mmCIF file of C-alpha atoms in Angstrom:
data_model
loop_
_atom_site.group_PDB
_atom_site.id
_atom_site.type_symbol
_atom_site.label_atom_id
_atom_site.label_comp_id
_atom_site.label_asym_id
_atom_site.label_seq_id
_atom_site.Cartn_x
_atom_site.Cartn_y
_atom_site.Cartn_z
ATOM 1 C CA UNK A 1 0.000 0.000 0.000
ATOM 2 C CA UNK A 2 2.740 2.462 0.971
ATOM 3 C CA UNK A 3 4.827 1.523 -2.082
ATOM 4 C CA UNK A 4 1.855 2.310 -4.349
ATOM 5 C CA UNK A 5 1.374 5.701 -2.733
ATOM 6 C CA UNK A 6 5.063 6.540 -3.171
ATOM 7 C CA UNK A 7 4.902 5.410 -6.811
ATOM 8 C CA UNK A 8 1.814 7.584 -7.526
ATOM 9 C CA UNK A 9 3.432 10.577 -5.782
ATOM 10 C CA UNK A 10 6.579 10.212 -7.902
ATOM 11 C CA UNK A 11 4.529 10.101 -11.116
ATOM 12 C CA UNK A 12 2.586 13.174 -9.982
ATOM 13 C CA UNK A 13 5.787 15.064 -9.256
ATOM 14 C CA UNK A 14 7.228 14.157 -12.648
ATOM 15 C CA UNK A 15 4.038 15.373 -14.334
ATOM 16 C CA UNK A 16 4.226 18.660 -12.442
ATOM 17 C CA UNK A 17 7.883 19.028 -13.389
ATOM 18 C CA UNK A 18 6.982 18.461 -17.054
ATOM 19 C CA UNK A 19 4.183 21.050 -16.877
ATOM 20 C CA UNK A 20 6.539 23.537 -15.209
ATOM 21 C CA UNK A 21 9.159 23.012 -17.916
ATOM 22 C CA UNK A 22 6.601 23.555 -20.675
ATOM 23 C CA UNK A 23 5.280 26.697 -18.984
ATOM 24 C CA UNK A 24 8.784 28.157 -18.564
ATOM 25 C CA UNK A 25 9.564 27.467 -22.210
ATOM 26 C CA UNK A 26 6.288 29.096 -23.253
ATOM 27 C CA UNK A 27 6.973 32.204 -21.169
ATOM 28 C CA UNK A 28 10.549 32.431 -22.448
ATOM 29 C CA UNK A 29 9.296 32.329 -26.028
ATOM 30 C CA UNK A 30 6.761 35.095 -25.332
ATOM 31 C CA UNK A 31 9.321 37.308 -23.572
ATOM 32 C CA UNK A 32 11.989 37.017 -26.251
ATOM 33 C CA UNK A 33 12.668 40.308 -28.102
ATOM 34 C CA UNK A 34 12.002 38.789 -31.528
ATOM 35 C CA UNK A 35 8.601 37.383 -30.636
ATOM 36 C CA UNK A 36 5.610 39.591 -31.263
ATOM 37 C CA UNK A 37 2.459 38.315 -29.623
ATOM 38 C CA UNK A 38 0.214 41.192 -30.558
ATOM 39 C CA UNK A 39 -3.383 40.291 -31.435
ATOM 40 C CA UNK A 40 -3.082 42.273 -34.670
ATOM 41 C CA UNK A 41 -0.521 39.799 -36.010
ATOM 42 C CA UNK A 42 -2.601 36.820 -34.953
ATOM 43 C CA UNK A 43 -5.684 38.069 -36.766
ATOM 44 C CA UNK A 44 -3.864 39.598 -39.725
ATOM 45 C CA UNK A 45 -5.230 43.079 -38.930
ATOM 46 C CA UNK A 46 -2.740 45.921 -38.955
ATOM 47 C CA UNK A 47 -3.146 49.181 -37.131
ATOM 48 C CA UNK A 48 -2.805 52.597 -38.755
ATOM 49 C CA UNK A 49 0.687 54.188 -38.600
ATOM 50 C CA UNK A 50 -0.344 56.639 -35.868
ATOM 51 C CA UNK A 51 -1.395 53.793 -33.588
ATOM 52 C CA UNK A 52 1.658 51.685 -34.413
ATOM 53 C CA UNK A 53 3.988 54.450 -33.288
ATOM 54 C CA UNK A 54 2.302 54.608 -29.866
ATOM 55 C CA UNK A 55 2.322 50.835 -29.346
ATOM 56 C CA UNK A 56 5.403 49.342 -27.769
ATOM 57 C CA UNK A 57 6.903 45.970 -27.217
ATOM 58 C CA UNK A 58 5.978 44.439 -23.875
ATOM 59 C CA UNK A 59 8.169 45.785 -21.120
ATOM 60 C CA UNK A 60 9.583 43.472 -18.497
ATOM 61 C CA UNK A 61 8.037 44.033 -15.053
ATOM 62 C CA UNK A 62 11.482 44.757 -13.578
ATOM 63 C CA UNK A 63 12.121 47.511 -16.143
ATOM 64 C CA UNK A 64 8.671 48.992 -15.577
ATOM 65 C CA UNK A 65 9.123 48.994 -11.799
ATOM 66 C CA UNK A 66 12.627 50.432 -12.040
ATOM 67 C CA UNK A 67 11.439 53.221 -14.364
ATOM 68 C CA UNK A 68 8.456 53.983 -12.106
ATOM 69 C CA UNK A 69 10.717 54.157 -9.051
ATOM 70 C CA UNK A 70 13.260 56.425 -10.752
ATOM 71 C CA UNK A 71 10.537 58.715 -12.077
ATOM 72 C CA UNK A 72 8.823 58.859 -8.699
ATOM 73 C CA UNK A 73 12.089 59.790 -6.962
ATOM 74 C CA UNK A 74 12.918 62.422 -9.574
ATOM 75 C CA UNK A 75 9.418 63.911 -9.356
ATOM 76 C CA UNK A 76 9.647 64.083 -5.565
ATOM 77 C CA UNK A 77 13.039 65.794 -5.737
ATOM 78 C CA UNK A 78 11.792 68.330 -8.276
ATOM 79 C CA UNK A 79 8.584 68.984 -6.321
ATOM 80 C CA UNK A 80 10.652 69.631 -3.195
ATOM 81 C CA UNK A 81 13.037 71.877 -5.142
ATOM 82 C CA UNK A 82 10.087 73.915 -6.415
ATOM 83 C CA UNK A 83 8.589 74.177 -2.941
ATOM 84 C CA UNK A 84 11.921 75.317 -1.424
ATOM 85 C CA UNK A 85 12.313 78.019 -4.086
ATOM 86 C CA UNK A 86 8.788 79.301 -3.525
ATOM 87 C CA UNK A 87 6.700 77.506 -6.155
ATOM 88 C CA UNK A 88 4.098 75.155 -4.703
ATOM 89 C CA UNK A 89 3.017 73.032 -7.653
ATOM 90 C CA UNK A 90 -0.113 71.748 -5.926
ATOM 91 C CA UNK A 91 -1.526 75.277 -5.622
ATOM 92 C CA UNK A 92 0.037 76.715 -8.786
ATOM 93 C CA UNK A 93 -2.140 77.790 -11.724
ATOM 94 C CA UNK A 94 -3.325 75.055 -14.070
ATOM 95 C CA UNK A 95 -0.939 76.147 -16.849
ATOM 96 C CA UNK A 96 2.071 75.834 -14.540
ATOM 97 C CA UNK A 97 1.004 72.351 -13.481
ATOM 98 C CA UNK A 98 0.638 71.381 -17.152
ATOM 99 C CA UNK A 99 4.208 72.587 -17.738
ATOM 100 C CA UNK A 100 5.361 70.406 -14.850
ATOM 101 C CA UNK A 101 3.527 67.426 -16.396
ATOM 102 C CA UNK A 102 5.307 68.085 -19.713
ATOM 103 C CA UNK A 103 8.643 68.153 -17.854
ATOM 104 C CA UNK A 104 7.777 64.907 -16.092
ATOM 105 C CA UNK A 105 6.811 63.239 -19.376
ATOM 106 C CA UNK A 106 10.139 64.294 -20.873
ATOM 107 C CA UNK A 107 11.910 62.842 -17.843
ATOM 108 C CA UNK A 108 9.919 59.635 -18.237
ATOM 109 C CA UNK A 109 10.988 59.367 -21.862
ATOM 110 C CA UNK A 110 14.632 59.851 -20.874
ATOM 111 C CA UNK A 111 14.410 57.180 -18.177
ATOM 112 C CA UNK A 112 12.725 54.665 -20.504
ATOM 113 C CA UNK A 113 14.209 52.406 -23.114
ATOM 114 C CA UNK A 114 13.507 53.439 -26.709
ATOM 115 C CA UNK A 115 10.572 51.059 -27.308
ATOM 116 C CA UNK A 116 8.811 52.336 -24.182
ATOM 117 C CA UNK A 117 9.092 56.060 -24.988
ATOM 118 C CA UNK A 118 6.022 58.021 -26.072
ATOM 119 C CA UNK A 119 3.671 55.147 -25.248
ATOM 120 C CA UNK A 120 0.290 55.197 -23.612
ATOM 121 C CA UNK A 121 1.740 53.130 -20.773
ATOM 122 C CA UNK A 122 4.366 55.777 -20.036
ATOM 123 C CA UNK A 123 1.732 58.508 -20.251
ATOM 124 C CA UNK A 124 -0.323 56.591 -17.694
ATOM 125 C CA UNK A 125 2.645 56.256 -15.336
ATOM 126 C CA UNK A 126 3.437 59.962 -15.682
ATOM 127 C CA UNK A 127 -0.215 60.873 -15.102
ATOM 128 C CA UNK A 128 -0.291 58.755 -11.961
ATOM 129 C CA UNK A 129 2.886 60.297 -10.554
ATOM 130 C CA UNK A 130 1.713 63.780 -11.550
ATOM 131 C CA UNK A 131 -1.521 63.262 -9.643
ATOM 132 C CA UNK A 132 0.468 62.276 -6.556
ATOM 133 C CA UNK A 133 3.204 64.907 -6.691
ATOM 134 C CA UNK A 134 1.725 67.847 -8.591
ATOM 135 C CA UNK A 135 -1.936 67.530 -7.689
ATOM 136 C CA UNK A 136 -3.163 67.259 -11.289
ATOM 137 C CA UNK A 137 -6.045 64.954 -12.119
ATOM 138 C CA UNK A 138 -4.851 62.013 -14.189
ATOM 139 C CA UNK A 139 -7.200 62.900 -17.048
ATOM 140 C CA UNK A 140 -5.789 66.452 -17.140
ATOM 141 C CA UNK A 141 -2.248 65.080 -17.153
ATOM 142 C CA UNK A 142 -3.074 62.752 -20.054
ATOM 143 C CA UNK A 143 -4.597 65.717 -21.907
ATOM 144 C CA UNK A 144 -1.474 67.814 -21.287
ATOM 145 C CA UNK A 145 0.690 65.023 -22.673
ATOM 146 C CA UNK A 146 -1.572 64.605 -25.702
ATOM 147 C CA UNK A 147 -1.365 68.328 -26.512
ATOM 148 C CA UNK A 148 2.358 68.605 -25.828
ATOM 149 C CA UNK A 149 3.146 70.105 -29.229
ATOM 150 C CA UNK A 150 0.503 72.820 -28.987
ATOM 151 C CA UNK A 151 2.741 75.242 -27.102
ATOM 152 C CA UNK A 152 6.384 76.223 -27.302
ATOM 153 C CA UNK A 153 6.511 76.434 -23.502
ATOM 154 C CA UNK A 154 5.231 72.848 -23.218
ATOM 155 C CA UNK A 155 7.886 71.703 -25.688
ATOM 156 C CA UNK A 156 10.595 73.582 -23.789
ATOM 157 C CA UNK A 157 9.475 71.911 -20.558
ATOM 158 C CA UNK A 158 9.441 68.501 -22.256
ATOM 159 C CA UNK A 159 12.947 69.070 -23.619
ATOM 160 C CA UNK A 160 14.232 70.241 -20.234
ATOM 161 C CA UNK A 161 12.728 67.115 -18.661
ATOM 162 C CA UNK A 162 14.585 64.948 -21.176
ATOM 163 C CA UNK A 163 17.903 66.667 -20.568
ATOM 164 C CA UNK A 164 17.437 66.969 -16.810
ATOM 165 C CA UNK A 165 16.611 63.282 -16.375
ATOM 166 C CA UNK A 166 19.504 62.183 -18.576
ATOM 167 C CA UNK A 167 21.847 64.311 -16.457
ATOM 168 C CA UNK A 168 20.238 62.985 -13.258
ATOM 169 C CA UNK A 169 20.598 59.380 -14.418
ATOM 170 C CA UNK A 170 24.365 59.814 -14.705
ATOM 171 C CA UNK A 171 25.100 62.202 -11.824
ATOM 172 C CA UNK A 172 22.007 62.121 -9.526
ATOM 173 C CA UNK A 173 21.712 65.863 -9.898
ATOM 174 C CA UNK A 174 19.520 68.057 -12.109
ATOM 175 C CA UNK A 175 21.144 71.326 -13.229
ATOM 176 C CA UNK A 176 19.034 74.391 -12.396
ATOM 177 C CA UNK A 177 18.563 75.239 -16.083
ATOM 178 C CA UNK A 178 16.917 71.836 -16.652
ATOM 179 C CA UNK A 179 14.934 71.644 -13.416
ATOM 180 C CA UNK A 180 11.158 72.078 -13.278
ATOM 181 C CA UNK A 181 11.494 75.397 -11.485
ATOM 182 C CA UNK A 182 14.224 76.657 -13.806
ATOM 183 C CA UNK A 183 12.438 75.849 -17.044
ATOM 184 C CA UNK A 184 9.056 77.131 -15.880
ATOM 185 C CA UNK A 185 10.449 80.436 -14.645
ATOM 186 C CA UNK A 186 12.576 80.821 -17.777
ATOM 187 C CA UNK A 187 9.754 80.130 -20.246
ATOM 188 C CA UNK A 188 6.548 81.208 -18.519
ATOM 189 C CA UNK A 189 5.399 84.266 -16.681
ATOM 190 C CA UNK A 190 4.438 83.164 -13.172
#
């Protein structure tokens, strides 16, 4: 009786090991850079060029978490810098908060790998962090990102966010000319 139970347990464990091996192989195939598991390829439907440019390859959870953490830290540092220099972003006029969102989106693009830049996922992450740190509703932040090219001030803030985050990534310091406070005061009348 005991020998039969041991035999059945061994067969069960081997079956589980086989299932685990197949699952790992399946996940490895899906996560490989050359594999594209988008539903559009499976159905033969292609998206218009404007939608294709916003879509990105799946991002590994570690990369997404690392980017979110870096962006959250950078946003907190910039929010504190603004507050110390006399600009409270949570009570600032709506236009100033939109400029800060543009800066944060530029920083998010700089902290992301190329396939993840200018994606809806990144816009969502930026909108979430902006709602926490700047006090902007997420829908307003998404709208500010969508209309980024409508204003030269927004573009200047975006560009400063790119350059500031790239500098911060290497040296853990944002030069005043590329900081949120510096770019807003240099390009907008507040």
